Tab-separated table of C-alpha atoms and ligand atoms in Angstrom:
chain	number	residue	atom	x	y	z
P	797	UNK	CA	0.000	0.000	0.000
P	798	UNK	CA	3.057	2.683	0.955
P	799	UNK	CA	6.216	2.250	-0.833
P	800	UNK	CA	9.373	4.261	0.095
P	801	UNK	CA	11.997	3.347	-2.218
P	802	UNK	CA	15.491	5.166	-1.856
P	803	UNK	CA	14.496	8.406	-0.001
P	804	UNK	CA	17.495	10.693	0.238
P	805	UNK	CA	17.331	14.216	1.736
P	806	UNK	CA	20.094	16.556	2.728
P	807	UNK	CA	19.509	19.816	5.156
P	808	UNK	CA	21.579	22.899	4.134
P	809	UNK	CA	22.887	24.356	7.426
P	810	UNK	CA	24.639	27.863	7.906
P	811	UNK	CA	27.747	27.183	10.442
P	812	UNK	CA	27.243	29.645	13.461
P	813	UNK	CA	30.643	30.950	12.875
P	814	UNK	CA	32.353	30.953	9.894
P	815	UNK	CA	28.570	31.962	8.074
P	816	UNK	CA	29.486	29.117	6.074
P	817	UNK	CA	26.440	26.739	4.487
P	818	UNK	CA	27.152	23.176	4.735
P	819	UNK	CA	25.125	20.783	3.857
P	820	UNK	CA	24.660	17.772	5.426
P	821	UNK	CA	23.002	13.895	4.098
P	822	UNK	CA	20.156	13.051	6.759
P	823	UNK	CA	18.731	9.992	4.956
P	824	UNK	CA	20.333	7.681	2.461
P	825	UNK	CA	18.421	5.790	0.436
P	826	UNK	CA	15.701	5.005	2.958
P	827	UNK	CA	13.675	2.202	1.810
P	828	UNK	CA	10.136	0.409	3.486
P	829	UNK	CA	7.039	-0.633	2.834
P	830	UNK	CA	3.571	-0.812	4.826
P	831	UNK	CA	0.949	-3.493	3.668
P	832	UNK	CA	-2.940	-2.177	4.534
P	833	UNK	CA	-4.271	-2.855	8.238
P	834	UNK	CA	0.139	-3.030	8.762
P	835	UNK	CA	1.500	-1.720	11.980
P	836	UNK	CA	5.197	-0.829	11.200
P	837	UNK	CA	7.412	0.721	13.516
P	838	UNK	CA	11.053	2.627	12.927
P	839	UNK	CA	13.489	2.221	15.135
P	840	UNK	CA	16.675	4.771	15.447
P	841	UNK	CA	19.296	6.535	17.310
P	842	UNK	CA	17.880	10.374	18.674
P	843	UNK	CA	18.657	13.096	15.736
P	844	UNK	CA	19.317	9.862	12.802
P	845	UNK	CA	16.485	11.520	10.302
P	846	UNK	CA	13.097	9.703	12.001
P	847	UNK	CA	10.886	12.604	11.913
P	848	UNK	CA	12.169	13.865	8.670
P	849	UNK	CA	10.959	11.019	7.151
P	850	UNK	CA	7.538	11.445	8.303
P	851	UNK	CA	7.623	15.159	7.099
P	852	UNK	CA	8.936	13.287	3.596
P	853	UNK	CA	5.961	11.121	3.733
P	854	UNK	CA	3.279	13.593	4.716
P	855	UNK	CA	4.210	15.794	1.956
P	856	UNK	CA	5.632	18.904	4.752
P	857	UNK	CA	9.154	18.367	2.659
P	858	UNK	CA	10.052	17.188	-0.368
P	859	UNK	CA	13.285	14.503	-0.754
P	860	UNK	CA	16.225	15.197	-3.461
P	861	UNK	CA	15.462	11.068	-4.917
P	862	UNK	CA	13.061	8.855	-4.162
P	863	UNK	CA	9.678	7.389	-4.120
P	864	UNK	CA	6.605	7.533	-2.135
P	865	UNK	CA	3.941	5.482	-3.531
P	866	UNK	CA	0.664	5.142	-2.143
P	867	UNK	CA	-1.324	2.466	-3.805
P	868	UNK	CA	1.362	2.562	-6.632
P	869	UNK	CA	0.820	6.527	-7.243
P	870	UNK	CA	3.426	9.011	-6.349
P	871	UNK	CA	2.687	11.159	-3.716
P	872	UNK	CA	5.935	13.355	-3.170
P	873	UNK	CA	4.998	16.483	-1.937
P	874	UNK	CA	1.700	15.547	-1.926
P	875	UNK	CA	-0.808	16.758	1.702
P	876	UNK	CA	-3.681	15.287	2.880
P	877	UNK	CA	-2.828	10.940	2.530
P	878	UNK	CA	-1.863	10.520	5.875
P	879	UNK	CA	-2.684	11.902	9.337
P	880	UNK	CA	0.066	12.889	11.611
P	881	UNK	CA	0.360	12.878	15.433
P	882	UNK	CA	3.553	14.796	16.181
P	883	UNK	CA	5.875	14.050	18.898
P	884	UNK	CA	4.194	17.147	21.037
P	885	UNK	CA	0.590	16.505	21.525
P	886	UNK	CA	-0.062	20.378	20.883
P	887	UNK	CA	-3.577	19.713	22.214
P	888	UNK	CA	-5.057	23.440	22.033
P	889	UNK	CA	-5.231	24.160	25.651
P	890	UNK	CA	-8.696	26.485	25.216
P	891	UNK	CA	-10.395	23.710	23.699
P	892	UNK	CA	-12.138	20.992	25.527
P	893	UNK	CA	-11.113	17.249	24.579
P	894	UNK	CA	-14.332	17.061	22.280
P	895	UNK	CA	-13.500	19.988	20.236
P	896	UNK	CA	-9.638	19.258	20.236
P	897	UNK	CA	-10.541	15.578	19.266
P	898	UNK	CA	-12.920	17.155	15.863
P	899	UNK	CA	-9.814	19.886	14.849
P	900	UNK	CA	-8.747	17.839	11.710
P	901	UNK	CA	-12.119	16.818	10.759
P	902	UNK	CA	-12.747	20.212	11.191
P	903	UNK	CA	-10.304	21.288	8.491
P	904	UNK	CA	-11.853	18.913	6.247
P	905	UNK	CA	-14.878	21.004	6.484
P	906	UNK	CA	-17.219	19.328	8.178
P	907	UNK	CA	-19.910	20.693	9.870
P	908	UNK	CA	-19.004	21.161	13.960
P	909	UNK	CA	-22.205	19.141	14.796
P	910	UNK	CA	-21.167	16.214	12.744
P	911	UNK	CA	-18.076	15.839	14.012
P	912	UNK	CA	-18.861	16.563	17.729
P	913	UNK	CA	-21.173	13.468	17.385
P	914	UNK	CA	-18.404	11.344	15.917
P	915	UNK	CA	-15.989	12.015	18.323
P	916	UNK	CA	-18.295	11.660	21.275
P	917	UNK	CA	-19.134	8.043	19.735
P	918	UNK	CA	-14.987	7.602	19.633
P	919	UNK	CA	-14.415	8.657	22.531
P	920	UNK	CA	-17.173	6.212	24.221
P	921	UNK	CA	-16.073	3.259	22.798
P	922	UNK	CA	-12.276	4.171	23.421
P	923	UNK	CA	-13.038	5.197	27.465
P	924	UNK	CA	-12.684	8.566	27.494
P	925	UNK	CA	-16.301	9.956	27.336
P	926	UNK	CA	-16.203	11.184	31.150
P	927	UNK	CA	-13.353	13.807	29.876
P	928	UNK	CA	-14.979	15.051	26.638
P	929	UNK	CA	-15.941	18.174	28.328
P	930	UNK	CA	-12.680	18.783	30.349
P	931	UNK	CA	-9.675	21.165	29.333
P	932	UNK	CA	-6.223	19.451	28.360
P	933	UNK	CA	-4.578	20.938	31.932
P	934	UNK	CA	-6.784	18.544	33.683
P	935	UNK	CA	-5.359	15.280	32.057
P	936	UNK	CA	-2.999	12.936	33.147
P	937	UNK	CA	0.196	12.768	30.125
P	938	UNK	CA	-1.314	9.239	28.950
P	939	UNK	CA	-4.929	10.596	28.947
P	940	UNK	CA	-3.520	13.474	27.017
P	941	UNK	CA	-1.484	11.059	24.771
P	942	UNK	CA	-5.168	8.864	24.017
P	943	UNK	CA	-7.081	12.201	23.059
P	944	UNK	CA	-4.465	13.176	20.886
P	945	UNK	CA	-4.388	9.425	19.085
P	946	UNK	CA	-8.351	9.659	18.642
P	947	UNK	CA	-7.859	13.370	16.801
P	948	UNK	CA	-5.060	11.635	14.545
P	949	UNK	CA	-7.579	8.806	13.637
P	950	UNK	CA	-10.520	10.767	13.306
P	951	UNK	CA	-8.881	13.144	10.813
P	952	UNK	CA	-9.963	9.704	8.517
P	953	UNK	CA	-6.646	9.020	6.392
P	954	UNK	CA	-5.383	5.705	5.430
P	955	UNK	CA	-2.274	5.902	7.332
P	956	UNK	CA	-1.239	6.656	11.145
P	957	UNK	CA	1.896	8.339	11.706
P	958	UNK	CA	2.965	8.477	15.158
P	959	UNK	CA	5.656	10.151	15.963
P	960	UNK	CA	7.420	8.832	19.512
P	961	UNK	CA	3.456	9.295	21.309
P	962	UNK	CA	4.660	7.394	24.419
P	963	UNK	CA	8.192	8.800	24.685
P	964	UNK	CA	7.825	11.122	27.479
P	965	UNK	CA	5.046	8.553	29.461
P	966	UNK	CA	6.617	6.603	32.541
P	967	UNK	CA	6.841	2.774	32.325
P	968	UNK	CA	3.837	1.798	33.587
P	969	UNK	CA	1.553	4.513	32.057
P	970	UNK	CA	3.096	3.293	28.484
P	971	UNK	CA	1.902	0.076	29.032
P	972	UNK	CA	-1.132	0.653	29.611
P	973	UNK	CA	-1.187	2.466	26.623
P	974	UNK	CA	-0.139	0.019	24.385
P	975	UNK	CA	-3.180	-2.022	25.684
P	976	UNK	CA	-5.316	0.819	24.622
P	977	UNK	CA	-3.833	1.091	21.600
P	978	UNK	CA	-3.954	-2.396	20.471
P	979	UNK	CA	-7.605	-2.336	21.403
P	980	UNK	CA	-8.007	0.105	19.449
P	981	UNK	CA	-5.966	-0.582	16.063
P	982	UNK	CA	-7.011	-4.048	16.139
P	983	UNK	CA	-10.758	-2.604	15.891
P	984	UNK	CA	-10.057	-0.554	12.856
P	985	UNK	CA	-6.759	-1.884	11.787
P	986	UNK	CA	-5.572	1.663	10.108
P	987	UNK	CA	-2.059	0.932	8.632
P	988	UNK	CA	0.376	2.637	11.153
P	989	UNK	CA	3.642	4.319	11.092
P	990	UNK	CA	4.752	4.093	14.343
P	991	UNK	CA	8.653	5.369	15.469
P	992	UNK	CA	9.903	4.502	18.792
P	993	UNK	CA	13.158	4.113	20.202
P	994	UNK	CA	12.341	1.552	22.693
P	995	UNK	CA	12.303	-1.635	21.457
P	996	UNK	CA	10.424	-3.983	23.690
P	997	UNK	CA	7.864	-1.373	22.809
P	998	UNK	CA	8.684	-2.081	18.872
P	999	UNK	CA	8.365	-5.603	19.437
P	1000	UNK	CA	5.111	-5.703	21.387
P	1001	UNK	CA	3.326	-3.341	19.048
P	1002	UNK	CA	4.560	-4.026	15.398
P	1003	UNK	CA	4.333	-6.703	12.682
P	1004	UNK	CA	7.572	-5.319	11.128
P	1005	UNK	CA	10.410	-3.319	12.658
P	1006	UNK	CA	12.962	-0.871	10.438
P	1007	UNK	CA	16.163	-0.132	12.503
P	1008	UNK	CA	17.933	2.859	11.162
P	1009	UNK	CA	21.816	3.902	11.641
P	1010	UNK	CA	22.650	7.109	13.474
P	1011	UNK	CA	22.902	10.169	10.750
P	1012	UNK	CA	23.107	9.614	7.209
P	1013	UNK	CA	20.093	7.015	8.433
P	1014	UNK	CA	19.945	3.851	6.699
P	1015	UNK	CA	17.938	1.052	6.968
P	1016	UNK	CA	19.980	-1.405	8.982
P	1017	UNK	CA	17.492	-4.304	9.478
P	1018	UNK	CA	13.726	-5.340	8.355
P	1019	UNK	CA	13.093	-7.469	10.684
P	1020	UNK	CA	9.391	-9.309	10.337
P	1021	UNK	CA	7.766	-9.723	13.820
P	1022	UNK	CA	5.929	-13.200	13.917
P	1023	UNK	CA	4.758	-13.375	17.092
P	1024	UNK	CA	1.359	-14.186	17.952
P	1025	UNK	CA	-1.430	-11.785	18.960
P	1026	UNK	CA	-2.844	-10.380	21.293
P	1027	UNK	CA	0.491	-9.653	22.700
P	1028	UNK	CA	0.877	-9.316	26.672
P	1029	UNK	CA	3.995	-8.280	28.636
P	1030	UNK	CA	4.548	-11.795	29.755
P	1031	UNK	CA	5.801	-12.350	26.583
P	1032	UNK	CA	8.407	-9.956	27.525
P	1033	UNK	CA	10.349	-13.076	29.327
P	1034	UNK	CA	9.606	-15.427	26.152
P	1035	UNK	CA	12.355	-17.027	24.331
P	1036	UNK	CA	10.929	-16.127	21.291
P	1037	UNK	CA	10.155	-12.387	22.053
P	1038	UNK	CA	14.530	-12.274	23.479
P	1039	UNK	CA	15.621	-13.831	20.004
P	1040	UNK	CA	14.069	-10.752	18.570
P	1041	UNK	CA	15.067	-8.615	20.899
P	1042	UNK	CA	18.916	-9.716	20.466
P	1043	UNK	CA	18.976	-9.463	16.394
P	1044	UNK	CA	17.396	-5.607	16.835
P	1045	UNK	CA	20.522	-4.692	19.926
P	1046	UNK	CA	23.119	-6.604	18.249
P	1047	UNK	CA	22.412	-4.137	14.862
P	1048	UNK	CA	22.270	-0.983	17.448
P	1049	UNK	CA	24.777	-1.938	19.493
P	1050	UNK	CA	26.957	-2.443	16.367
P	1051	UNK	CA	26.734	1.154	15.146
P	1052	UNK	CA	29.142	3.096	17.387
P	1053	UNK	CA	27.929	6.055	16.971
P	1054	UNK	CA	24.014	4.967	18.208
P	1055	UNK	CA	23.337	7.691	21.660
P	1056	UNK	CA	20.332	5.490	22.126
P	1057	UNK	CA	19.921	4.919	25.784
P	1058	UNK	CA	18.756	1.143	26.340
K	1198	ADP	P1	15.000	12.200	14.860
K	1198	ADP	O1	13.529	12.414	14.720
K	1198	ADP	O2	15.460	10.855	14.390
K	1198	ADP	O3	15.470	12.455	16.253
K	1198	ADP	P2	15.166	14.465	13.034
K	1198	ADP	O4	14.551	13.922	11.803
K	1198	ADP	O5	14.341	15.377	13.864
K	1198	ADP	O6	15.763	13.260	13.922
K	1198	ADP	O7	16.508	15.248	12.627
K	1198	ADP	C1	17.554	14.642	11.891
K	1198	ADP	C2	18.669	15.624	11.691
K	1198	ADP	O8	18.262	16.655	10.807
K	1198	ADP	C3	19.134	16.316	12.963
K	1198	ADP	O9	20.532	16.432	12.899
K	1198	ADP	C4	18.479	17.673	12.891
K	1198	ADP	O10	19.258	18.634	13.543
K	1198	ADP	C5	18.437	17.921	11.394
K	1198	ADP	N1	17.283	18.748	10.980
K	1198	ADP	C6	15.981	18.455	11.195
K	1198	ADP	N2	15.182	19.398	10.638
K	1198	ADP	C7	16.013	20.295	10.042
K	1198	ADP	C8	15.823	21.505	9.276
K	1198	ADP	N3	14.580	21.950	9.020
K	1198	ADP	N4	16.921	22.165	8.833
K	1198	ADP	C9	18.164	21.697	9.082
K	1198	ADP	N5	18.425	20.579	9.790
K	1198	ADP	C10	17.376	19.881	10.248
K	1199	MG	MG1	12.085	12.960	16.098
């Protein structure tokens, strides 16, 4: 369904100094693929070119080579295919969850009514109807997290792209979270996007994993996840679930530059 094929995309930057423009090769020939109802998740050392590829693939930038195809049809530079949750929630804090939850439907010019009455139905089934009328101050970082997942799904695009959502959650907030969010994707199986850099996270969540090298990033391993679903964290102890585990450290561990800390 998407098909990267050999992204490449350099950043000029002006040296403080000197006033000198350098530029410099954030990803090199960055290659994956996402199959519909897919959850795929990118793994990579902080500052390696993650996010820049989801600008690439959202249309924000455009690469200097490369592909993205969406159902075989280039969409380069291209808005609107995929809906984005950024690593900042940027939940507007005047805005209750219901009307934060409706802002990209909104954009899409729907009528406020309609999508208030979507989003309440969302935000039933998903648990959070007691908070619809509360302000984002009043929410716990995981309940902020979940409002800002439902907004990303209800904006109605065939691909997710999450962008480190549970990064800045403590340990056992996240996984709760990744309960909620397997309840959730496995009711509507979108095709997901999903970059992380922890991996037991990766490997709970994903049915492939892409590990990218620090800066130029490329893709270092594809690594299929087989295991079976529902996942749980017992599996977390399984030998099966440590294999995997091993193969993804021993390709990060073997990049010496990799500031990941695991
Ligand atoms: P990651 O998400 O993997 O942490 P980013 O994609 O945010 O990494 O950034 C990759 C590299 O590109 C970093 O070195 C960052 O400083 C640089 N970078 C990101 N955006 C820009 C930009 N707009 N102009 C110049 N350099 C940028
Ligand atoms: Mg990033």
């Amino acid at each position: 369904m998407l098909e990267i094929k050999n992204l490449v995309k350099t950043y000029a930057t002006k040296l403080e100094k000197k006033g000198e423009v350098v530029s410099s090769l954030i990803l090199d020939r960055i290659s994956l693929r996402a199959a519909e109802g897919e959850f795929v998740s990118i793994i990579g050392p902080s500052g390696c070119g993650k996010s820049t590829l989801f600008n690439l693939i959202s249309g924000l930038e455009v690469p200097e080579e490369g592909q993205i195809l969406l159902h075989g049809k280039e969409i380069m530079g291209e808005r609107g295919h995929v809906s984005y949750m950024l690593q900042k929630d940027l939940l507007l804090p005047w805005r209750t969850v219901l009307d934060n939850c409706i802002l990209g439907m909104e954009l899409q010019g729907f009528t406020r009514k309609d999508c208030r009455s979507k989003a309440q139905a969302l935000l039933e089934e998903f648990g959070l109807a007691a908070y619809s009328n509360s302000y984002p101050y009043a929410l716990s970082g995981g309940m902020r997290q979940r409002v800002a997942f439902l907004r990303t799904m209800l904006a109605n695009k065939e691909i997710l792209l999450l962008d480190e959502p549970f990064g800045s959650l403590d340990a056992y907030t996240k996984s709760e979270m990744h309960e909620w969010l397997m309840d959730v994707w496995n009711k509507y199986r979108s095709t997901v996007l999903f970059i992380t850099h922890d991996v037991e996270e990766a490997l709970l969540l994903s049915d492939r994993i892409y590990v990218l090298s620090s800066q130029p990033a490329r893709v270092q391993l594809s690594l299929d996840v087989d295991l079976p679903r529902p996942r749980s964290r017992e599996m977390l102890v399984s030998q099966e679930f440590n294999q995997l585990k091993k193969q993804i450290f021993q390709v990060l561990f073997s990049d010496k530059t990799t500031s990941l800390n695991i």
